[in-house]
Coordinates of C-alpha atoms in Angstrom, one line a residue:
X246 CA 128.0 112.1 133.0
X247 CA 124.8 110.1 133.7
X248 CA 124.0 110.1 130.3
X249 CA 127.3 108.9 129.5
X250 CA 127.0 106.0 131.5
X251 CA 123.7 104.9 130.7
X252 CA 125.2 105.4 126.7
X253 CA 127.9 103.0 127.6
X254 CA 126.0 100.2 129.2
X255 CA 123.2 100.2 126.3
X256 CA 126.3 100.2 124.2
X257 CA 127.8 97.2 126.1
X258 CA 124.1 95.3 126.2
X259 CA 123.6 95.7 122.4
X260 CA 127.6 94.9 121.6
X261 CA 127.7 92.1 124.1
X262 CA 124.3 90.1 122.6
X263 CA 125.4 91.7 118.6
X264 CA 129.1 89.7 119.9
X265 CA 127.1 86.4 120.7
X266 CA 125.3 87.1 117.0
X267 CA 128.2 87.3 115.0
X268 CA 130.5 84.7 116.9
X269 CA 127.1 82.3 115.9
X270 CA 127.8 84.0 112.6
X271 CA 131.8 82.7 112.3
X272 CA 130.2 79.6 113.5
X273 CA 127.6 79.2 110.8
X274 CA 130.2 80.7 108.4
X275 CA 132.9 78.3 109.8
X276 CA 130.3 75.3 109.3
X277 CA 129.1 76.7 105.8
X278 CA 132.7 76.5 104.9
X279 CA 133.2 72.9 105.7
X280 CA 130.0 72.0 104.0
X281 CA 130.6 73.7 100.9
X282 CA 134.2 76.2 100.6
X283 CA 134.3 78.9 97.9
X284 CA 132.8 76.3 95.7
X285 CA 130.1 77.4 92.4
X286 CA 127.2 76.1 94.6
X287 CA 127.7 78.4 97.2
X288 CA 128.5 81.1 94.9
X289 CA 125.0 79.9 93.3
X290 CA 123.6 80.3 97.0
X291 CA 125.1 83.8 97.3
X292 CA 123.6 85.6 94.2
X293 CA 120.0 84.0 95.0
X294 CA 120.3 85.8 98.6
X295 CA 121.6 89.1 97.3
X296 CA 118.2 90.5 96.4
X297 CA 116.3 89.7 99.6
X298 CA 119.3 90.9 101.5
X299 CA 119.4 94.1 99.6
X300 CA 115.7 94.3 100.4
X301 CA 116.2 93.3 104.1
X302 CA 118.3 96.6 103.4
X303 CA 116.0 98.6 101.6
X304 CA 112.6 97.6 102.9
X305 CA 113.3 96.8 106.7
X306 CA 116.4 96.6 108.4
X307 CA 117.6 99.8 107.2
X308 CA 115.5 102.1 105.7
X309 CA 112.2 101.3 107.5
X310 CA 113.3 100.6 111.4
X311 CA 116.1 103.7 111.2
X312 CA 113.0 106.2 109.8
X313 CA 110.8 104.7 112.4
X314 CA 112.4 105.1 115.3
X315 CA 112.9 109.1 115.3
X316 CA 109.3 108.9 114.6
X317 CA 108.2 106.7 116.6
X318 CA 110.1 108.2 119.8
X319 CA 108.3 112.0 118.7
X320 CA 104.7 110.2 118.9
X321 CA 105.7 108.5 122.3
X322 CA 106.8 112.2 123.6
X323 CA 103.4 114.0 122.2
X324 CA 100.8 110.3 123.5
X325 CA 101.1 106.9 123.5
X326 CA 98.0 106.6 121.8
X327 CA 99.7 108.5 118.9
X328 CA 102.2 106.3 118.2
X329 CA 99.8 102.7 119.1
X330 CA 97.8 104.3 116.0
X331 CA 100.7 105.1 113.7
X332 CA 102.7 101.9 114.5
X333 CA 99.8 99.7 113.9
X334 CA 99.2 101.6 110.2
X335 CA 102.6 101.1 109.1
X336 CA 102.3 96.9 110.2
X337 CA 98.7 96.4 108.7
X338 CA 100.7 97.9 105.4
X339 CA 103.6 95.9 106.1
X340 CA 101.5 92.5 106.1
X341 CA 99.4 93.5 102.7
X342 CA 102.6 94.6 100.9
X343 CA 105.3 92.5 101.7
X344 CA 103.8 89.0 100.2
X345 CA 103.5 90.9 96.7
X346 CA 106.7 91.7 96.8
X347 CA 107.8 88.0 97.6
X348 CA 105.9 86.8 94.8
X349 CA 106.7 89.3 92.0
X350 CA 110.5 88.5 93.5
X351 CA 110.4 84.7 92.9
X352 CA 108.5 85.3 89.4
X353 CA 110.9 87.5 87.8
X354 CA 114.3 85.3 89.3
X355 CA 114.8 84.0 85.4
X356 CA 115.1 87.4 84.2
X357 CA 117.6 89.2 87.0
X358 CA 119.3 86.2 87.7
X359 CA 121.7 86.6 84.5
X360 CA 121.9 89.8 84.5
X361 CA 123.4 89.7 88.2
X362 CA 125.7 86.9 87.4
X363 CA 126.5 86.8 83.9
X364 CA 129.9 85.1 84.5
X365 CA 127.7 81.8 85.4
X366 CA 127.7 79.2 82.6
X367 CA 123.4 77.7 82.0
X368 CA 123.5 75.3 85.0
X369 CA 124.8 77.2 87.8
X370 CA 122.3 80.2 86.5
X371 CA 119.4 77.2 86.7
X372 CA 120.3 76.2 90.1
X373 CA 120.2 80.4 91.4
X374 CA 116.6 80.7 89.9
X375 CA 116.0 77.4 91.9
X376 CA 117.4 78.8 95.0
X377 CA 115.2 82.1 94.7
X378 CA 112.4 80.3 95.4
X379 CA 113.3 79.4 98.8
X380 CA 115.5 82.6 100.1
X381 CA 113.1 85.3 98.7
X382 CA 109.8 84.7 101.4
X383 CA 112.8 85.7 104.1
X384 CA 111.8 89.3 103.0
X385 CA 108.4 89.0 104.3
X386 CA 109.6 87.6 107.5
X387 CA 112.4 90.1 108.3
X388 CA 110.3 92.8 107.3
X389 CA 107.7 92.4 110.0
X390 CA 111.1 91.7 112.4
X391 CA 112.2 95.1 111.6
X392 CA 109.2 96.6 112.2
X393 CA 109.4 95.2 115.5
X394 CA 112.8 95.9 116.1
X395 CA 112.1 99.9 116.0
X396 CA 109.2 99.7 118.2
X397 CA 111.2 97.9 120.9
X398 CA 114.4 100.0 119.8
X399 CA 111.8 103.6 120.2
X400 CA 111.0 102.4 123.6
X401 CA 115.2 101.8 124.7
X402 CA 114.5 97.6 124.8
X403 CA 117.7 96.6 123.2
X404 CA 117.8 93.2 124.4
X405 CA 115.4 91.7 122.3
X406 CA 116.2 93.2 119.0
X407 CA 119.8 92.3 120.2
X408 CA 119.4 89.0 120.2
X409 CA 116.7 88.1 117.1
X410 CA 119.2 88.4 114.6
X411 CA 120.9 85.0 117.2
X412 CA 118.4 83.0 115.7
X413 CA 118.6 84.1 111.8
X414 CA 121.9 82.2 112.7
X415 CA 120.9 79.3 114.0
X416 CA 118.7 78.8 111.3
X417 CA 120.9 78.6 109.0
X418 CA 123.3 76.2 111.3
X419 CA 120.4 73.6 111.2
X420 CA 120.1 74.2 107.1
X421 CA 123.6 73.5 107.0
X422 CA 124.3 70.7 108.9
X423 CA 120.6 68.6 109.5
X424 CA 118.6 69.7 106.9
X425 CA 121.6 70.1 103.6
X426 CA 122.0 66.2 104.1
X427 CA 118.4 65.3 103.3
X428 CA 117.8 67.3 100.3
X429 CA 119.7 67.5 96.7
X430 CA 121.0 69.1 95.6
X431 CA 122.4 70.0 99.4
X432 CA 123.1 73.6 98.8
X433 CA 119.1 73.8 99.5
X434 CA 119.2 73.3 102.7
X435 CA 121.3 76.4 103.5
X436 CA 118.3 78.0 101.5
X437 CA 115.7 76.4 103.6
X438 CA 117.9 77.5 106.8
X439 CA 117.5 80.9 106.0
X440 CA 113.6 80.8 106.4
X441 CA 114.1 79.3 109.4
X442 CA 116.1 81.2 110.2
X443 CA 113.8 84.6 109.7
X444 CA 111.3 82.8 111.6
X445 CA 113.0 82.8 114.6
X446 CA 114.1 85.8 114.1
X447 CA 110.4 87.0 114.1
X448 CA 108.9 85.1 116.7
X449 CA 111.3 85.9 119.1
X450 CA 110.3 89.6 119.5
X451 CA 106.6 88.5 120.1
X452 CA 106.9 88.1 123.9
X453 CA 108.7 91.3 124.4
X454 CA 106.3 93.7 122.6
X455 CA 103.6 93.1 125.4
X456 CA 103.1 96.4 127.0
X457 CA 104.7 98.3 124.0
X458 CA 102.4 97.2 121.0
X459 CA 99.0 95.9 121.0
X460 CA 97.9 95.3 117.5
X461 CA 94.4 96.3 115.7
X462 CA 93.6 96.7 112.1
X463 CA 94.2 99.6 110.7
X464 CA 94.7 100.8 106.8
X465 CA 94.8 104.4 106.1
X466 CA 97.9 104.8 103.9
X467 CA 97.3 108.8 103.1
X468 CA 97.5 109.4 107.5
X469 CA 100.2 112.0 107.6
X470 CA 102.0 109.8 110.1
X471 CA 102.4 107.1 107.1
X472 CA 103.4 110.1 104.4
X473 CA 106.5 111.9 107.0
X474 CA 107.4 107.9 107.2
X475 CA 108.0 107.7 103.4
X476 CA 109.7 110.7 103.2
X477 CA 111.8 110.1 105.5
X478 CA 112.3 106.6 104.0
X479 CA 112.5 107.3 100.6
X480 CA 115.9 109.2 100.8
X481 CA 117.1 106.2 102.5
X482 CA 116.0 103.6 100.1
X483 CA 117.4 105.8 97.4
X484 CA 120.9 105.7 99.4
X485 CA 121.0 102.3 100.6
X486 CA 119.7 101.5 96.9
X487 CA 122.8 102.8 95.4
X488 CA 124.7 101.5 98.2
X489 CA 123.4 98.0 97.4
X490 CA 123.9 98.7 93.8
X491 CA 127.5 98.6 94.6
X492 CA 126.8 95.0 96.1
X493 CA 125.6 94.2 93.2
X494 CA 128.5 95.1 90.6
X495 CA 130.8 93.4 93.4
X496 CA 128.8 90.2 92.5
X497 CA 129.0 90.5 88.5
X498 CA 132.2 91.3 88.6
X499 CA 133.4 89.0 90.7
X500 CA 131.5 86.2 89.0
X501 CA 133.3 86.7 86.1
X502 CA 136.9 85.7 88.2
X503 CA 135.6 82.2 88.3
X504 CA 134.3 79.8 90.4
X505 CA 134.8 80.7 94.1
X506 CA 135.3 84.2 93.6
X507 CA 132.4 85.6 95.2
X508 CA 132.5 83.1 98.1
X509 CA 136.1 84.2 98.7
X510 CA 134.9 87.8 98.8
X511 CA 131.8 87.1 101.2
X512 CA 134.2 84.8 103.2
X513 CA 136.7 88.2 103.6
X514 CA 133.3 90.5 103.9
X515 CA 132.1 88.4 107.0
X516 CA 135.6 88.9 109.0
X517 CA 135.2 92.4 108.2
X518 CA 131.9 93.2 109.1
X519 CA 132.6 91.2 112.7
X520 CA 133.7 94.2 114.7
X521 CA 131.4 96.4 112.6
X522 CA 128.5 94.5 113.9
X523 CA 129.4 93.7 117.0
X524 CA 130.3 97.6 117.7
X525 CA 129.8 100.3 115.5
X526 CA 126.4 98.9 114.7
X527 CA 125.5 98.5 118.3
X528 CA 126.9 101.7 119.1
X529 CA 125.1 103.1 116.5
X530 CA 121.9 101.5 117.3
X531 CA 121.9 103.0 120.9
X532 CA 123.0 106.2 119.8
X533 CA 120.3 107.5 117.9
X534 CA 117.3 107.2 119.8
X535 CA 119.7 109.6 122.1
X536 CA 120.6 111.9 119.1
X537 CA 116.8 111.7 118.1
X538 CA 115.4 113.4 121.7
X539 CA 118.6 116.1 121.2
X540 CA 118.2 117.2 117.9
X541 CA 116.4 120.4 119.0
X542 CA 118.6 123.2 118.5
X543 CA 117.9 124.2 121.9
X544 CA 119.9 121.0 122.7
X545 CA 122.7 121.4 120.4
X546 CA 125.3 121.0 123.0
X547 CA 124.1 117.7 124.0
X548 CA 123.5 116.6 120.5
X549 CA 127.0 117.5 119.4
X550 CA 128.7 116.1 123.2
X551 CA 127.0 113.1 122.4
X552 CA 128.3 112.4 119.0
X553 CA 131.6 113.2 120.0
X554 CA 131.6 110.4 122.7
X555 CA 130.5 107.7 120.1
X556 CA 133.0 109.0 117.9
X557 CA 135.5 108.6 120.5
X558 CA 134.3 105.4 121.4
X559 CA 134.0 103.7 117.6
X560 CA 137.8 104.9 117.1
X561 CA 138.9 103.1 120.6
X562 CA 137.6 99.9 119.0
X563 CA 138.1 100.2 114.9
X564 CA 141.1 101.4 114.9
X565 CA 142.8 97.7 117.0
X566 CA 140.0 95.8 115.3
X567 CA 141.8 96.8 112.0
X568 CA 145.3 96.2 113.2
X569 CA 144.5 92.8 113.8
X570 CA 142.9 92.1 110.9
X571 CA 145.9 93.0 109.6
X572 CA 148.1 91.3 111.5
X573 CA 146.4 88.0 112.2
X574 CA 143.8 87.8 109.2
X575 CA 145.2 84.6 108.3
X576 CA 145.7 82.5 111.2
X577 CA 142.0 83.5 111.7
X578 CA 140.8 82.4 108.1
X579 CA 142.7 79.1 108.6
X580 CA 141.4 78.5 111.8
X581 CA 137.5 79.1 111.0
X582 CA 137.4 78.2 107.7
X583 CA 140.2 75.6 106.5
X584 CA 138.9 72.6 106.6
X585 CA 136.3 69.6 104.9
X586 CA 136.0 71.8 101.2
X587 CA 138.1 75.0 102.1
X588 CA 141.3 74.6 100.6
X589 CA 145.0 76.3 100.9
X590 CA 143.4 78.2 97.7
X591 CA 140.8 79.5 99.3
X592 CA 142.2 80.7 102.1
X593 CA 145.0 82.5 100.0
X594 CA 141.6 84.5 98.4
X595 CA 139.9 85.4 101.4
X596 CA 142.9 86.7 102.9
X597 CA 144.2 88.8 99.9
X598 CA 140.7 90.9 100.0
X599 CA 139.9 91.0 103.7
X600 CA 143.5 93.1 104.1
X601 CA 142.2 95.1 101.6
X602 CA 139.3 95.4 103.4
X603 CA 140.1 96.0 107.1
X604 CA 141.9 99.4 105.6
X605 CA 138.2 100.7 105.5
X606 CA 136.7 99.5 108.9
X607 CA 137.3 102.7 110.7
X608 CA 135.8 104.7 107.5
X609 CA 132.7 102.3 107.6
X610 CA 132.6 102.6 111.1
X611 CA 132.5 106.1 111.8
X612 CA 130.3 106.4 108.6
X613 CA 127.9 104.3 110.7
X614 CA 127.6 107.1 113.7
X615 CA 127.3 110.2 111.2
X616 CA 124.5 109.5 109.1
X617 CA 122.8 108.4 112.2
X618 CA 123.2 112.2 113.6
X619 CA 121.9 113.3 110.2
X620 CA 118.9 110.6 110.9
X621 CA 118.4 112.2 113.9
X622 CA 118.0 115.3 112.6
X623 CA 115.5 114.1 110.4
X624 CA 117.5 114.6 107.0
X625 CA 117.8 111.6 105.4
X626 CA 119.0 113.3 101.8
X627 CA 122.5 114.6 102.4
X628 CA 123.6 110.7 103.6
X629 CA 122.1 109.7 99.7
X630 CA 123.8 112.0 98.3
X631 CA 127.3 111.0 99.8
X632 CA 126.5 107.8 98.9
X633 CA 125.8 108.3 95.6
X634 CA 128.8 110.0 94.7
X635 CA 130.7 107.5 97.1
X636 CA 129.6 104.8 95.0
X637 CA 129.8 106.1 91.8
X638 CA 133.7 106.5 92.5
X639 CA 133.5 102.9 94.0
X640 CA 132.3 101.4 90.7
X641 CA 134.6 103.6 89.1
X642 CA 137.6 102.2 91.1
X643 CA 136.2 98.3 90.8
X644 CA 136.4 98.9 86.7
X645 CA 140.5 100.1 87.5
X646 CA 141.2 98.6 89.8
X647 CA 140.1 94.6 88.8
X648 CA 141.8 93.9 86.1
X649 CA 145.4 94.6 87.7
X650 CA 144.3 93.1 91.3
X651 CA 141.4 90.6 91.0
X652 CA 139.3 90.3 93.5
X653 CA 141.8 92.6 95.7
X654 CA 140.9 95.7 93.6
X655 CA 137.0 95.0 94.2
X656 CA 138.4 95.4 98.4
X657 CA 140.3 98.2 98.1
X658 CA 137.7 99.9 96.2
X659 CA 135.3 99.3 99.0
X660 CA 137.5 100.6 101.7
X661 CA 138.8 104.0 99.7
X662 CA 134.9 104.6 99.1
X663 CA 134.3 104.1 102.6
X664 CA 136.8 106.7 104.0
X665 CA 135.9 109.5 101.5
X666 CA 132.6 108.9 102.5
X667 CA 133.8 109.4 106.2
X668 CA 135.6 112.8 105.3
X669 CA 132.7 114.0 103.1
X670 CA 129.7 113.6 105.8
X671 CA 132.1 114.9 109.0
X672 CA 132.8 118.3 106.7
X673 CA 129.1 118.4 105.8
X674 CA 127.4 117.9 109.3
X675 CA 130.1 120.4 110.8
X676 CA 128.7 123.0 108.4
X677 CA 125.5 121.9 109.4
X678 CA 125.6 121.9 113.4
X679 CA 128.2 125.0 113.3
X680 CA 130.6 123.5 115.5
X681 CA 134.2 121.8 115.1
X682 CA 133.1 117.9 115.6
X683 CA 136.3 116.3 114.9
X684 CA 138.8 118.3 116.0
X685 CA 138.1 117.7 119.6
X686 CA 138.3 114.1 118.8
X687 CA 141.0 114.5 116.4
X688 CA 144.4 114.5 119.1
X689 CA 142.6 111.0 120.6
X690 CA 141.9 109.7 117.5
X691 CA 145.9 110.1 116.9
X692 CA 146.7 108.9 120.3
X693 CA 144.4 105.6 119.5
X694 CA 145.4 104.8 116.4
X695 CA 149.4 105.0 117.5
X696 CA 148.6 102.6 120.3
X697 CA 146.8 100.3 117.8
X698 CA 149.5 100.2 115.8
X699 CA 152.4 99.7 118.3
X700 CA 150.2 97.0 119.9
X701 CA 150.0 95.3 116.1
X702 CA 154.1 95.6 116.1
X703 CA 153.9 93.2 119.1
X704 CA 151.5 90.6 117.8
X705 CA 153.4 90.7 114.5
X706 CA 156.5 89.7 116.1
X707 CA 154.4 87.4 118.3
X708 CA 153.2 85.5 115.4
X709 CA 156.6 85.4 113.2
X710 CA 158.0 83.8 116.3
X711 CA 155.0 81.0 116.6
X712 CA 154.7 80.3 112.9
X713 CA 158.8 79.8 112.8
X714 CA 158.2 77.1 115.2
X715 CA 155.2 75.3 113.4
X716 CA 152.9 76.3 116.5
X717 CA 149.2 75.3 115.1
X718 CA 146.4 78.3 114.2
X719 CA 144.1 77.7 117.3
X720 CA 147.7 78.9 119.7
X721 CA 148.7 81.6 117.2
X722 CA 145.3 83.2 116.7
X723 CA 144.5 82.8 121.1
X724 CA 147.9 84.2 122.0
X725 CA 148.4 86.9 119.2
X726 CA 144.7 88.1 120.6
X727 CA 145.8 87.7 124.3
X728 CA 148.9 89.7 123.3
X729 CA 147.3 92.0 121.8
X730 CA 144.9 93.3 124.4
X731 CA 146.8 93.5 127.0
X732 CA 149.3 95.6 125.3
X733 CA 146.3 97.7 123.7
X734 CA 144.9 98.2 126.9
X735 CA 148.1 98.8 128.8
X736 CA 149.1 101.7 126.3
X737 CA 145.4 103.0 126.4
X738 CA 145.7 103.3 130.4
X739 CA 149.0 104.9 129.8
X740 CA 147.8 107.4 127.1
X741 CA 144.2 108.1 129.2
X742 CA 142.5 107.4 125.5
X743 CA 138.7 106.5 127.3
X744 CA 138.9 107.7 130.9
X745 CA 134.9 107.8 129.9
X746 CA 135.1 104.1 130.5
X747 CA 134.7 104.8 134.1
X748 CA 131.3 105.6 133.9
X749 CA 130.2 102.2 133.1
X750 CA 131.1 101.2 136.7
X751 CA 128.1 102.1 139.1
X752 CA 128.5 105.1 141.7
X753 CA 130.4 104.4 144.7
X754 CA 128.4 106.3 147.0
X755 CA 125.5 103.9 145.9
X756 CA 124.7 101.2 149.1
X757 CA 124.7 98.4 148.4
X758 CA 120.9 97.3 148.8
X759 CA 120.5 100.3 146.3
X760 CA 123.0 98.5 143.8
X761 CA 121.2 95.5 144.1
X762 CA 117.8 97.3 143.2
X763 CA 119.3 99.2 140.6
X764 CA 120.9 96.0 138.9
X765 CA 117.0 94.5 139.2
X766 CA 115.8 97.7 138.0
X767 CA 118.5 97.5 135.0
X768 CA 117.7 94.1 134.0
X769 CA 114.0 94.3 133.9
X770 CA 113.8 97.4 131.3
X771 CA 116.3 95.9 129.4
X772 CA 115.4 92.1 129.3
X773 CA 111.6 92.1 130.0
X774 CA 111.1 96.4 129.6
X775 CA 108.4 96.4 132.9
X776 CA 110.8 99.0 134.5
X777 CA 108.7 101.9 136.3

């Protein structure tokens, strides 16, 4: 039960601080909107960011901090000495390698460019290779970020690797909006933002690794430390490669739709993502340094208990998080994006794929926690390859599904790969722990997803009766989410779906001088991480 609560409120410091990151996100999305709609520039802007995202992916955010931290937190177990030595290897190789692979990314940009966008007439290719320039250093920048992002993550400090990504955001909010007015063609200073952006992003972490990293030059890339790192990685690069690779067809398709296309798309991705970040991420993120210290067999039971509870807990948000999509996907898009260059048009778009879309959060989400527990058990190959098949089908359905549905096919084939990827890693990871996972949580799963959608029957009717009487997007979207709530959480008190929510409340036999150490106890490992 202890565990459970000390789950929840790591859960609740890494949702509440991903929450303040994305709604930063809406806001830079909302102000990137206004700047520059679904227009070619920005599409322009999007394919010249797709490969240092997809290495942010590959290289660092995914791959290397999510096979660090299992490591990491086995070295900190056996001596902290250990894991200074292999954690300063793994940086000193981080530094020499990631500026060569900035430079051989901004030197071949005229020869990927039109392959990745092939739907782009001469100019709007030109103006991509231009942009590559100035979004592809952000790899180097995030990739030491990530790097200290499992350090802090190994030694359960979530706040600062929390908050970092914050300031990737408001980067790109000064690009936007101070730096975009100075420079021409404008779209460049949403590149430049992005560097900024990193920056931030990188520094920010610096202050909070005192005590958990002290750095020294060290190269020995054959240390076996280094080697059980690749392998571990390597699976995952492989899998988030094909993932990525699925990004990437997205994109050429999509380019081929015309101009606006793939901003529409990333518009409709962004909504989607919002309560996958801000949730099943975090959740995710708290979860498997947990998972990692269970995966003994001798600690099956835990392991298994544990997973069940974030299973439990993804559903209890997805599964209303998708209903409103649903229902009020868009009032929302009008709301944040409508506006300066964002047309009627536009918003039509966006809103046709995110419902699409939102039919896969709960598969993505769920997807999310499992190949963590299959992280945490150190294999990294049966998660690539699901994914490989799951995107293979993927592509297959973009190719049917496109010509009949536009840019709606490319969404639906994203959320039908998404929950067959769900099904095939829950039937897999049962046969591999031995034990039923989902059918405990099956009957609340049920439970959830009937409150979600009785709760989305009520904001429906909610919103057919303020659109009838012209009542403007900021009221519909506030009251259809105030509506919504309190009749999700009324029919979730009634239906006891998370009596585990308790647990986030302290003891009540704790006095209250105790609370008020506890709370100062609480706040110093998770915001300074001196707790003794």
């Amino acid at each position: 039960m202890l565990q459970l609560r000390d789950l929840l409120q790591s859960v609740l410091l890494i949702g509440s601080l991903t929450a303040l990151s994305r709604v930063l996100g809406l806001v830079r999305d909302t102000i990137i909107a206004h700047h520059f709609g679904a227009s070619a520039d920005y599409d322009a802007f999007l394919i010249a960011f797709l490969i240092p995202h997809l290495l942010r992916m590959l290289l660092a955010e995914g791959a290397l901090s999510t096979a660090l931290i299992p490591l990491l937190s086995e070295y900190l177990v056996k001596g902290r000495e250990l894991a200074t030595r292999f954690t300063n290897n793994v940086l000193t190789q981080a530094l020499i390698v990631l500026p060569i692979i900035v430079v051989l990314g901004v030197g071949l940009s005229p020869y990927y460019v039109p392959f990745l966008a092939d739907g782009f007439n001469t100019a709007k290719q030109a103006l991509t290779v231009q942009l590559v320039t100035f979004t592809f250093p952000f790899i180097m920048l995030v990739g030491i970020s990530a790097i200290f992002m499992g350090v802090l993550n190994s030694h359960e400090k979530f706040f600062a690797p929390a908050f970092a990504p914050v300031l990737f955001n408001v980067g790109m909010i000064i690009g936007a909006v101070w730096i975009a007015p100075h420079v021409h063609p404008p779209i460049f200073g949403l590149a430049l933002g992005v560097l900024l952006g990193g920056l931030g992003q990188l520094l920010f972490q610096l202050p909070f690794l005192r005590g958990q990293l002290q750095y020294r030059f060290i190269w020995d890339p054959k240390d076996e430390s280094v080697r059980r790192l690749l392998t571990l990685m390597m699976p995952t690069v492989i899998g988030l490669a094909v993932v990525e690779l699925n990004v990437m067809v997205d994109s050429k398709l999509a380019s081929r739709l015309g101009d606006g296309s793939i901003a529409a798309l990333q518009y409709a991705v962004r909504l989607f993502q919002l309560p996958l970040g801000v949730f099943a991420v975090a959740l995710a993120t708290a979860l498997l340094p947990r998972l990692s210290r269970q995966a003994d067999p001798a600690n099956r039971q835990e392991f298994i208990a544990s997973l069940q509870q974030g299973l439990r807990l993804a559903a209890f948000i997805l599964l209303p998080a998708t209903a409103g999509l649903l229902v009020l996907g868009g009032p929302i898009i009008q709301l944040l994006f409508e506006h300066g260059r964002f047309s009627p048009e536009d918003t039509a778009r966006t809103l046709y794929a995110l419902r699409f879309l939102a039919l896969g959060l709960v598969g993505y989400g769920m997807t999310y926690l499992l190949t963590r527990a299959f992280y945490a058990l150190q294999d990294t190959r049966t998660p690539v390859a699901i994914s490989a098949v799951t995107v293979g089908l993927n592509i297959a359905l973009d190719l049917l599904l496109i010509g009949p549905m536009g840019i709606g096919g490319l969404a639906l084939a994203t959320s039908l790969a998404g929950l067959i990827q769900m099904v095939l890693l829950t039937l897999l990871l049962e046969g591999r722990l031995g034990a039923p996972i989902v059918r405990s949580v099956t009957p609340h799963v049920v439970k959830m997803a009937l409150a979600a959608l009785l709760m989305s029957m009520c904001v429906y009717v909610l919103d057919l009766v303020l659109a009838s009487v012209n009542v403007n997007e900021f009221v519909r979207v506030g009251l259809g989410v105030t509506v919504g709530l309190f009749s999700y959480g009324l029919l979730s008190l009634w239906g006891h779906l998370l009596p585990e929510m308790r647990l986030v409340r302290p003891r009540s036999e704790t006095p209250p001088f105790g609370r008020k150490s506890l709370a100062l106890a609480r706040f110093k490992q998770h915001f300074i991480g001196r707790a003794e």
